[in-house]
Amino acid sequence: MTRTSDEVTEFDRHTAVTSLGDGRYRTEVDPGWDVIGGAPNGGYLMAILVRALLEETGAPDPISVTGHFPARTPAGEAEVTTEVVHAGKRLTIARAVLVSDERPRVLLTGVFGDLDEVHGPSGGEAQEPALPPREECVSIPDGMDAPPITDRFDLGIDPSCIGWALGQPSGEAYAGAWLRFADGREPDTLSLVTYADAMFPAVLNAVPEPSWVPTLEMTVHVRDRPSPGWLKTVFTTRHLDDGRLEEDGEIWDSEGRLVALSRQYALVRG
Amino acid sequence: MTRTSDEVTEFDRHTAVTSLGDGRYRTEVDPGWDVIGGAPNGGYLMAILVRALLEETGAPDPISVTGHFPARTPAGEAEVTTEVVHAGKRLTIARAVLVSDERPRVLLTGVFGDLDEVHGPSGGEAQEPALPPREECVSIPDGMDAPPITDRFDLGIDPSCIGWALGQPSGEAYAGAWLRFADGREPDTLSLVTYADAMFPAVLNAVPEPSWVPTLEMTVHVRDRPSPGWLKTVFTTRHLDDGRLEEDGEIWDSEGRLVALSRQYALVRG
């Protein structure tokens, strides 16, 4: 689907914030990003707080953002309170809380600035992760009870990681997919925060039964501005110990550049 | 060095906090943990805030903690203000700010609780990382101008990663060492936060000249309570792009269990 630049896309409409003054913003949490009924995706919620902080700080890019989730966030009206802790020459540290029904639902602390002003040496050994070509990847498998958030994306899921949804987990805690917004909205540094949480938990391929995997903490490091086009996203869990796990994500853009790293601490019940 | 249990160790003395009521704590930042003159180690500072939050929440363990560093923290008196955001049945989300000279210096947000109450399946493919035997490892190389923090630890550094300090970086962004406190204080979940930042930046082996590597954000995931004895710590940077890097750490205890994962977003200048 193509889109002209003056249309407001789903992602932008559903993460919109309106200033109330004094660092406070009104927003409307949309149920279209639920991962199960009544539970919006954490990366979607974080993007709302990041948008408020970008507006409050005037910075173009979230550089590092960390979210915590004190309570489930209901759909509907909410307020984001922002606080600029330190406005440096190049980087600003700020935090925000999303409150609804007088209860804190999401906390976010981050570093904001202009990625064009950060420069230094390059190096490292890491290769772009391999994914099957998009035409060999799949969208939501038939018969899967897919949550609302899956409608927000065009999905090209690596067929090797969909076994869990069919009762046949692969045994490897891995989830990989080509992703882009279903309405053609191009990726930017703000939306990377949502992309970093858009896939099912990789650990579902390493436990016998599908399980709820609550996130204790999620951090996204934005490493570069993404080019237009599909994003390649790869998530893995290396250590699952007594129900505690990390999920590490990499997002690469259509030009083969690493644009974000993510890590979550999550739990899974036996 | 052996120690009887009623001695107060360096780490405990230097991270001590005294309640002032209303969630406020007084502390004294010790210069003995400086990484260069006047700049205390971030993991040491984070432990002060974590200690205040453990006292405030009554939880035995930090489970996930994230630090940000708005300004350099001078040695001397400081105040930590804590805020319990959500006290759940098992886990508490809380945050703290360390202020000195009326300026915020360190922010910390975390999840606190009792690791003994978190259970679930185990799995994963990750192996304990290899380090040379302790007797083949080295302490601070002769001729190196070592910062004060190195006196706080017994160090058994992997010889393959000390080249940068002798003007011969290995080319591999890796730092690995056996670590324990010099005064024999055994590791616990609080001190893992400091251990996770105790080594030199791994990237120093991948850039031509030693450089200041400021941390934008640091998160420590405490995965298990460490057994007494030496800790095995391994830090790597896989992606160094235009001066932006992640540093990933693993800490394993003397019984071969993963006890913490850490990640920093840091910068290095050209």
Coordinates of C-alpha atoms in Angstrom, one line a residue:
Chain A
M1 CA 0.0 0.0 0.0
T2 CA 1.4 3.4 -0.9
R3 CA 0.7 6.5 1.0
T4 CA 1.1 10.2 0.4
S5 CA 3.1 12.2 2.9
D6 CA 0.2 14.2 4.3
E7 CA -1.9 11.3 5.4
V8 CA -1.7 10.5 9.1
T9 CA -0.7 6.9 9.5
E10 CA -2.0 4.4 12.1
F11 CA 1.2 4.5 14.1
D12 CA 1.3 8.3 14.2
R13 CA -2.4 8.6 15.0
H14 CA -2.3 6.0 17.8
T15 CA 0.8 7.5 19.4
A16 CA -0.3 11.1 19.1
V17 CA 0.1 13.4 22.1
T18 CA -1.4 16.8 22.8
S19 CA 0.4 19.2 25.1
L20 CA -1.5 20.3 28.2
G21 CA 1.4 22.6 29.3
D22 CA 3.8 22.1 32.2
G23 CA 5.3 19.0 30.5
R24 CA 2.0 17.2 30.5
Y25 CA 0.5 15.5 27.5
R26 CA -2.9 13.9 26.8
T27 CA -3.0 10.7 24.7
E28 CA -5.5 8.0 23.7
V29 CA -4.3 4.4 24.0
D30 CA -5.6 2.5 21.0
P31 CA -6.8 -1.2 21.5
G32 CA -5.4 -2.0 18.0
W33 CA -2.0 -2.8 19.4
D34 CA -3.1 -5.3 22.0
V35 CA -1.1 -8.5 22.2
I36 CA -3.9 -10.2 24.1
G37 CA -7.3 -8.7 24.9
G38 CA -6.9 -5.6 27.0
A39 CA -3.1 -5.7 27.1
P40 CA -1.4 -3.3 24.7
N41 CA 2.1 -4.1 23.4
G42 CA 4.8 -2.6 25.5
G43 CA 6.8 -1.2 22.6
Y44 CA 3.6 0.6 21.4
L45 CA 3.1 2.2 24.8
M46 CA 6.7 3.2 25.1
A47 CA 6.5 5.0 21.7
I48 CA 3.7 7.2 23.2
L49 CA 6.0 8.3 26.0
V50 CA 8.9 8.7 23.6
R51 CA 6.8 10.9 21.4
A52 CA 5.9 13.1 24.4
L53 CA 9.6 13.4 25.3
L54 CA 10.7 14.2 21.8
E55 CA 8.1 17.0 21.8
E56 CA 9.2 18.2 25.3
T57 CA 12.9 18.1 24.6
G58 CA 12.8 19.2 20.9
A59 CA 15.3 16.4 20.1
P60 CA 14.8 14.5 16.8
D61 CA 15.9 11.1 18.0
P62 CA 15.4 8.8 21.0
I63 CA 18.9 7.3 21.5
S64 CA 18.4 5.0 24.5
V65 CA 15.0 4.4 26.1
T66 CA 14.1 2.1 29.0
G67 CA 10.6 1.1 29.9
H68 CA 9.0 -0.4 33.0
F69 CA 5.4 -1.5 33.3
P70 CA 3.9 -1.1 36.8
A71 CA 0.4 -2.0 35.6
R72 CA -1.6 -3.1 32.5
T73 CA -2.7 0.0 30.5
P74 CA -6.3 0.1 29.5
A75 CA -7.4 1.4 26.1
G76 CA -8.6 5.0 26.2
E77 CA -7.6 8.3 27.6
A78 CA -4.3 8.7 29.5
E79 CA -1.9 11.4 30.5
V80 CA 1.9 11.5 30.1
T81 CA 3.9 13.6 32.5
T82 CA 7.4 14.4 31.3
E83 CA 10.4 15.6 33.2
V84 CA 13.6 16.9 31.6
V85 CA 16.3 15.9 34.1
H86 CA 19.4 17.2 32.3
A87 CA 19.6 19.2 29.0
G88 CA 23.2 18.9 27.9
K89 CA 24.9 20.4 24.9
R90 CA 24.2 17.4 22.7
L91 CA 22.2 15.0 24.7
T92 CA 19.2 15.3 27.0
I93 CA 18.2 12.9 29.8
A94 CA 14.5 12.9 30.5
R95 CA 11.8 10.6 31.9
A96 CA 8.1 10.2 31.7
V97 CA 5.2 8.4 33.3
L98 CA 1.9 7.3 31.6
V99 CA -1.0 7.5 34.0
S100 CA -4.5 6.4 33.5
D101 CA -7.3 6.1 36.2
E102 CA -4.8 7.9 38.5
R103 CA -2.4 4.9 38.4
P104 CA 1.1 4.8 36.8
R105 CA 1.1 2.3 34.0
V106 CA 4.3 2.9 32.1
L107 CA 7.6 4.5 33.2
L108 CA 10.2 5.5 30.7
T109 CA 13.7 7.0 31.1
G110 CA 15.9 7.9 28.1
V111 CA 18.6 9.8 26.4
F112 CA 17.5 12.0 23.5
G113 CA 19.4 14.0 20.9
D114 CA 20.4 14.2 17.3
L115 CA 22.1 11.1 16.0
D116 CA 23.7 13.2 13.2
E117 CA 25.7 14.9 15.9
V118 CA 27.2 11.7 17.3
H119 CA 30.3 10.5 15.5
G120 CA 33.3 8.3 16.1
P121 CA 35.1 5.2 14.9
S122 CA 33.5 2.1 13.4
G123 CA 34.4 -1.5 13.7
G124 CA 33.2 -4.7 15.3
E125 CA 32.9 -8.2 14.0
A126 CA 29.1 -8.6 13.9
Q127 CA 27.5 -9.6 10.7
E128 CA 24.0 -8.8 9.6
P129 CA 21.9 -11.8 10.8
A130 CA 20.5 -14.1 8.1
L131 CA 16.8 -14.4 7.4
P132 CA 15.3 -16.3 4.5
P133 CA 14.3 -14.1 1.5
R134 CA 11.0 -12.4 2.1
E135 CA 9.2 -14.5 -0.5
E136 CA 10.1 -17.6 1.5
C137 CA 8.7 -16.0 4.7
V138 CA 5.1 -16.3 5.9
S139 CA 2.5 -14.1 7.5
I140 CA 0.2 -15.3 10.3
P141 CA -0.3 -19.0 9.9
D142 CA -3.8 -20.3 9.1
G143 CA -5.7 -21.3 12.2
M144 CA -3.7 -19.1 14.6
D145 CA -5.7 -16.8 16.8
A146 CA -3.7 -13.7 16.0
P147 CA -3.8 -10.7 18.3
P148 CA -4.9 -7.2 17.1
I149 CA -1.3 -5.9 16.8
T150 CA -0.5 -8.3 14.0
D151 CA -2.9 -6.2 11.8
R152 CA -0.6 -3.2 12.2
F153 CA 2.3 -4.8 10.4
D154 CA 3.1 -6.5 7.2
L155 CA 4.8 -9.7 8.5
G156 CA 7.3 -11.9 6.7
I157 CA 8.1 -14.4 9.5
D158 CA 10.9 -16.9 9.2
P159 CA 9.1 -20.2 8.8
S160 CA 11.6 -21.9 11.1
C161 CA 10.2 -20.0 14.1
I162 CA 6.4 -20.5 13.8
G163 CA 6.3 -24.0 15.1
W164 CA 5.2 -23.0 18.6
A165 CA 1.9 -21.5 17.2
L166 CA 1.1 -24.9 15.7
G167 CA 2.0 -26.9 18.8
Q168 CA 5.4 -27.8 17.6
P169 CA 8.0 -25.5 19.1
S170 CA 11.3 -25.7 17.3
G171 CA 13.3 -25.9 20.5
E172 CA 15.3 -22.9 19.6
A173 CA 14.4 -19.6 21.4
Y174 CA 14.4 -17.6 18.2
A175 CA 12.0 -15.3 16.4
G176 CA 12.9 -13.6 13.1
A177 CA 10.9 -11.6 10.6
W178 CA 10.8 -8.9 8.0
L179 CA 8.5 -6.2 9.3
R180 CA 6.9 -3.0 8.1
F181 CA 3.8 -1.0 9.0
A182 CA 0.8 -2.4 7.1
D183 CA -0.2 1.1 5.9
G184 CA 3.2 1.8 4.4
R185 CA 4.4 4.2 7.0
E186 CA 8.2 4.2 6.8
P187 CA 10.3 3.4 9.8
D188 CA 12.0 6.2 11.8
T189 CA 13.9 6.3 15.1
L190 CA 10.6 6.7 17.1
S191 CA 8.9 3.7 15.5
L192 CA 12.0 1.5 16.1
V193 CA 10.9 1.4 19.8
T194 CA 7.7 -0.3 18.7
Y195 CA 9.4 -2.6 16.1
A196 CA 11.7 -3.8 18.9
D197 CA 8.7 -5.4 20.7
A198 CA 6.6 -6.4 17.7
M199 CA 7.3 -10.1 17.5
F200 CA 6.1 -12.9 19.7
P201 CA 8.5 -13.9 22.4
A202 CA 11.4 -16.0 21.1
V203 CA 11.2 -18.2 24.1
L204 CA 7.8 -19.6 23.0
N205 CA 9.9 -21.9 20.8
A206 CA 11.8 -23.3 23.8
V207 CA 9.0 -24.1 26.2
P208 CA 6.5 -27.0 25.9
E209 CA 3.4 -24.9 26.0
P210 CA 2.6 -21.3 24.9
S211 CA 2.8 -19.1 28.0
W212 CA 2.3 -15.5 29.0
V213 CA 5.8 -13.8 29.1
P214 CA 5.6 -10.6 31.1
T215 CA 8.3 -8.0 30.6
L216 CA 10.0 -6.6 33.7
E217 CA 12.1 -4.2 31.8
M218 CA 12.8 -3.3 28.1
T219 CA 15.6 -1.1 26.7
V220 CA 16.0 0.0 23.1
H221 CA 19.3 1.4 21.9
V222 CA 18.7 3.4 18.7
R223 CA 21.9 3.1 16.7
D224 CA 21.1 4.7 13.4
R225 CA 18.2 6.3 11.4
P226 CA 16.5 3.6 9.4
S227 CA 16.3 3.9 5.6
P228 CA 12.8 3.4 4.0
G229 CA 11.7 -0.1 3.4
W230 CA 11.4 -3.4 5.2
L231 CA 13.2 -3.9 8.5
K232 CA 14.9 -7.2 9.4
T233 CA 14.2 -8.1 13.0
V234 CA 15.8 -11.0 14.9
F235 CA 15.1 -11.9 18.5
T236 CA 16.9 -14.6 20.6
T237 CA 17.0 -15.8 24.2
R238 CA 20.3 -17.4 25.1
H239 CA 19.7 -17.9 28.8
L240 CA 16.5 -19.3 30.3
D241 CA 17.0 -20.1 34.0
D242 CA 14.2 -21.0 36.4
G243 CA 11.7 -18.9 34.4
R244 CA 14.0 -15.8 34.0
L245 CA 15.1 -14.8 30.6
E246 CA 16.6 -12.1 28.5
E247 CA 15.4 -11.4 25.0
D248 CA 17.9 -9.7 22.7
G249 CA 16.8 -8.1 19.5
E250 CA 18.6 -6.6 16.5
I251 CA 16.9 -4.5 13.9
W252 CA 18.6 -3.9 10.5
D253 CA 17.3 -1.6 7.8
S254 CA 16.9 -2.2 4.1
E255 CA 20.4 -1.0 3.4
G256 CA 21.9 -3.5 5.7
R257 CA 22.7 -1.2 8.6
L258 CA 22.1 -2.0 12.3
V259 CA 19.5 0.6 13.4
A260 CA 18.6 -0.7 16.9
L261 CA 19.5 -3.2 19.6
S262 CA 16.9 -4.2 22.2
R263 CA 16.9 -6.2 25.4
Q264 CA 14.1 -7.3 27.7
Y265 CA 14.1 -9.1 31.0
A266 CA 11.1 -11.3 31.0
L267 CA 9.6 -14.1 33.0
V268 CA 7.9 -17.3 31.9
R269 CA 6.0 -19.7 34.2
G270 CA 6.5 -23.4 34.3
Chain B
M1 CA 42.5 -12.0 52.9
T2 CA 39.9 -13.5 55.2
R3 CA 37.4 -11.5 57.1
T4 CA 35.0 -12.1 59.9
S5 CA 31.3 -11.5 59.3
D6 CA 31.0 -8.6 61.7
E7 CA 33.6 -6.4 59.9
V8 CA 32.1 -3.8 57.6
T9 CA 33.8 -4.2 54.2
E10 CA 34.9 -1.4 51.9
F11 CA 32.0 -2.0 49.5
D12 CA 29.4 -1.9 52.3
R13 CA 31.0 1.1 54.0
H14 CA 31.3 3.1 50.7
T15 CA 27.7 2.3 49.6
A16 CA 26.1 2.9 53.0
V17 CA 23.0 5.0 53.2
T18 CA 21.3 6.6 56.2
S19 CA 17.6 7.2 56.2
L20 CA 16.4 10.8 56.6
G21 CA 12.7 9.8 56.4
D22 CA 10.2 10.3 53.6
G23 CA 12.2 8.0 51.3
R24 CA 15.3 10.2 51.5
Y25 CA 18.8 8.8 52.3
R26 CA 22.1 10.5 53.0
T27 CA 25.3 8.9 51.6
E28 CA 28.9 9.7 51.2
V29 CA 30.4 9.1 47.7
D30 CA 33.9 7.7 48.2
P31 CA 36.8 8.6 45.8
G32 CA 38.2 5.1 46.0
W33 CA 36.0 4.0 43.2
D34 CA 37.1 6.6 40.7
V35 CA 37.9 5.4 37.2
I36 CA 39.7 8.6 36.5
G37 CA 40.4 11.4 38.9
G38 CA 37.1 12.8 40.1
A39 CA 34.9 10.4 38.2
P40 CA 33.5 7.5 40.2
N41 CA 32.6 4.3 38.5
G42 CA 29.0 4.1 37.3
G43 CA 28.4 0.7 38.7
Y44 CA 29.6 1.8 42.2
L45 CA 27.2 4.8 42.1
M46 CA 24.3 2.6 41.0
A47 CA 24.9 0.3 44.0
I48 CA 24.4 3.3 46.3
L49 CA 21.0 4.0 44.8
V50 CA 20.1 0.3 44.7
R51 CA 21.0 0.0 48.4
A52 CA 18.7 2.9 49.2
L53 CA 15.9 1.2 47.2
L54 CA 16.4 -2.2 48.9
E55 CA 16.1 -0.5 52.2
E56 CA 13.0 1.5 51.1
T57 CA 11.2 -1.4 49.5
G58 CA 12.3 -4.1 52.0
A59 CA 13.1 -6.4 49.0
P60 CA 16.2 -8.6 49.3
D61 CA 17.3 -8.5 45.6
P62 CA 17.6 -6.0 42.8
I63 CA 16.3 -7.9 39.8
S64 CA 16.6 -5.4 37.0
V65 CA 18.3 -2.0 37.4
T66 CA 18.9 0.8 34.9
G67 CA 21.1 3.8 35.5
H68 CA 21.5 7.1 33.7
F69 CA 24.2 9.6 34.5
P70 CA 23.1 13.3 34.0
A71 CA 26.4 14.7 35.5
R72 CA 29.6 13.6 37.0
T73 CA 29.3 12.8 40.7
P74 CA 31.8 14.5 43.0
A75 CA 33.2 12.6 46.0
G76 CA 31.5 13.6 49.3
E77 CA 28.1 14.0 50.7
A78 CA 25.1 13.3 48.5
E79 CA 21.4 12.6 49.0
V80 CA 19.3 9.8 47.4
T81 CA 15.6 10.3 46.9
T82 CA 13.6 7.2 46.4
E83 CA 10.1 6.6 45.1
V84 CA 8.2 3.4 45.1
V85 CA 6.1 3.5 42.0
H86 CA 4.3 0.1 42.3
A87 CA 4.5 -2.4 45.1
G88 CA 3.1 -5.6 43.7
K89 CA 2.6 -9.0 45.4
R90 CA 6.0 -10.3 44.3
L91 CA 7.8 -7.4 42.6
T92 CA 8.2 -3.8 43.3
I93 CA 9.1 -1.1 40.7
A94 CA 10.9 1.9 42.2
R95 CA 13.2 4.7 41.2
A96 CA 15.8 6.9 42.8
V97 CA 17.8 10.0 42.1
L98 CA 21.2 10.8 43.6
V99 CA 21.7 14.6 44.1
S100 CA 24.7 16.5 45.2
D101 CA 25.2 20.2 45.1
E102 CA 21.5 20.5 44.2
R103 CA 22.1 18.7 40.9
P104 CA 20.9 15.3 39.8
R105 CA 23.9 13.1 39.1
V106 CA 22.5 9.5 38.8
L107 CA 19.0 8.2 38.0
L108 CA 18.0 4.6 38.6
T109 CA 14.9 2.7 37.9
G110 CA 14.5 -0.9 38.8
V111 CA 12.5 -4.0 39.7
F112 CA 13.1 -5.3 43.2
G113 CA 11.9 -8.5 44.8
D114 CA 13.0 -11.9 46.1
L115 CA 14.7 -14.1 43.5
D116 CA 13.6 -17.2 45.6
E117 CA 10.0 -16.4 44.6
V118 CA 10.6 -16.4 40.9
H119 CA 10.5 -19.9 39.3
G120 CA 9.9 -21.4 35.9
P121 CA 11.4 -23.6 33.2
S122 CA 15.1 -23.6 32.4
G123 CA 16.7 -24.1 29.0
G124 CA 18.8 -22.2 26.5
E125 CA 21.9 -23.1 24.6
A126 CA 24.4 -20.7 26.1
Q127 CA 27.6 -22.1 27.6
E128 CA 29.6 -20.6 30.3
P129 CA 32.2 -18.4 28.6
A130 CA 35.8 -19.6 28.7
L131 CA 38.5 -17.7 30.6
P132 CA 42.1 -18.9 31.1
P133 CA 42.6 -20.5 34.6
R134 CA 43.1 -17.9 37.3
E135 CA 46.8 -18.7 37.6
E136 CA 47.4 -17.8 34.0
C137 CA 45.6 -14.4 34.4
V138 CA 47.2 -11.2 35.5
S139 CA 46.6 -8.3 37.7
I140 CA 47.3 -4.7 36.7
P141 CA 50.3 -4.7 34.2
D142 CA 53.5 -3.0 35.3
G143 CA 53.7 0.5 34.1
M144 CA 50.0 1.0 33.8
D145 CA 48.6 4.1 35.5
A146 CA 45.8 2.3 37.2
P147 CA 42.8 4.1 38.6
P148 CA 41.7 3.9 42.2
I149 CA 38.9 1.5 41.6
T150 CA 41.4 -1.3 40.7
D151 CA 42.5 -1.3 44.4
R152 CA 39.0 -2.4 45.4
F153 CA 39.3 -5.7 43.5
D154 CA 41.5 -8.8 43.3
L155 CA 41.8 -9.0 39.5
G156 CA 42.7 -11.9 37.4
I157 CA 42.6 -10.4 33.9
D158 CA 42.7 -12.5 30.8
P159 CA 46.1 -11.8 29.3
S160 CA 44.6 -11.7 25.8
C161 CA 42.8 -8.4 26.6
I162 CA 45.4 -6.2 28.2
G163 CA 47.2 -5.2 25.0
W164 CA 45.4 -1.8 24.8
A165 CA 47.1 -0.7 28.1
L166 CA 50.5 -1.4 26.5
G167 CA 49.8 0.4 23.3
Q168 CA 49.0 -2.8 21.5
P169 CA 45.2 -3.3 21.3
S170 CA 44.3 -6.8 20.3
G171 CA 41.7 -5.7 17.8
E172 CA 39.0 -7.7 19.5
A173 CA 36.5 -5.7 21.7
Y174 CA 36.7 -8.1 24.6
A175 CA 37.5 -7.8 28.3
G176 CA 37.5 -10.8 30.6
A177 CA 38.6 -11.3 34.2
W178 CA 38.2 -13.2 37.4
L179 CA 37.1 -10.7 40.0
R180 CA 36.4 -10.5 43.7
F181 CA 36.5 -7.7 46.3
A182 CA 40.1 -7.2 47.6
D183 CA 39.0 -7.4 51.2
G184 CA 37.3 -10.8 50.8
R185 CA 33.7 -9.5 50.9
E186 CA 31.7 -12.1 49.1
P187 CA 29.4 -11.3 46.2
D188 CA 25.7 -10.8 46.5
T189 CA 23.0 -9.5 44.3
L190 CA 23.6 -5.9 45.3
S191 CA 27.3 -6.0 44.5
L192 CA 26.7 -7.6 41.1
V193 CA 25.6 -4.1 40.0
T194 CA 29.1 -2.9 40.7
Y195 CA 30.9 -6.0 39.3
A196 CA 29.0 -5.4 36.0
D197 CA 30.9 -2.2 35.5
A198 CA 34.2 -3.1 37.1
M199 CA 36.3 -3.8 34.0
F200 CA 37.8 -1.4 31.5
P201 CA 35.7 -0.9 28.3
A202 CA 36.1 -3.8 26.0
V203 CA 36.2 -1.4 23.0
L204 CA 39.6 -0.2 24.1
N205 CA 41.0 -3.2 22.4
A206 CA 39.3 -2.2 19.1
V207 CA 40.3 1.4 18.7
P208 CA 43.7 2.8 17.9
E209 CA 44.2 4.9 21.0
P210 CA 42.8 4.7 24.6
S211 CA 39.8 6.9 24.8
W212 CA 37.2 8.1 27.3
V213 CA 34.1 5.9 26.8
P214 CA 31.1 7.7 28.4
T215 CA 28.1 5.5 29.3
L216 CA 24.7 6.8 28.2
E217 CA 22.8 4.0 29.9
M218 CA 23.5 0.9 31.8
T219 CA 21.2 -2.0 32.7
V220 CA 22.0 -4.9 34.9
H221 CA 19.7 -8.0 35.0
V222 CA 20.3 -10.0 38.1
R223 CA 19.6 -13.6 37.2
D224 CA 20.6 -15.5 40.3
R225 CA 22.2 -15.1 43.8
P226 CA 26.0 -15.6 43.5
S227 CA 27.7 -18.3 45.5
P228 CA 30.8 -17.2 47.5
G229 CA 34.1 -17.1 45.6
W230 CA 35.5 -15.6 42.5
L231 CA 33.2 -14.3 39.8
K232 CA 34.0 -14.8 36.1
T233 CA 33.2 -11.6 34.1
V234 CA 33.2 -11.3 30.4
F235 CA 32.5 -8.1 28.4
T236 CA 32.2 -7.8 24.6
T237 CA 31.2 -5.2 22.1
R238 CA 29.9 -6.6 18.8
H239 CA 28.7 -3.5 17.1
L240 CA 30.8 -0.3 16.9
D241 CA 29.2 2.2 14.5
D242 CA 30.3 5.8 14.1
G243 CA 31.3 6.0 17.8
R244 CA 28.2 4.2 19.2
L245 CA 28.5 0.9 20.9
E246 CA 26.9 -1.6 23.2
E247 CA 28.9 -3.4 25.8
D248 CA 27.4 -6.7 26.8
G249 CA 28.5 -8.4 30.1
E250 CA 28.0 -11.8 31.6
I251 CA 28.8 -12.6 35.2
W252 CA 29.1 -16.3 36.3
D253 CA 29.6 -17.5 39.8
S254 CA 32.0 -20.0 41.3
E255 CA 29.5 -22.8 40.8
G256 CA 29.2 -22.1 37.1
R257 CA 25.9 -20.3 37.2
L258 CA 25.0 -17.2 35.2
V259 CA 24.2 -14.6 37.9
A260 CA 24.0 -11.4 35.9
L261 CA 23.7 -10.0 32.4
S262 CA 24.6 -6.3 31.7
R263 CA 24.4 -4.0 28.8
Q264 CA 25.6 -0.4 28.3
Y265 CA 25.1 2.0 25.5
A266 CA 28.4 4.0 25.4
L267 CA 30.1 6.4 23.0
V268 CA 33.7 6.6 21.9
R269 CA 35.3 9.6 20.1
G270 CA 37.3 9.3 16.9

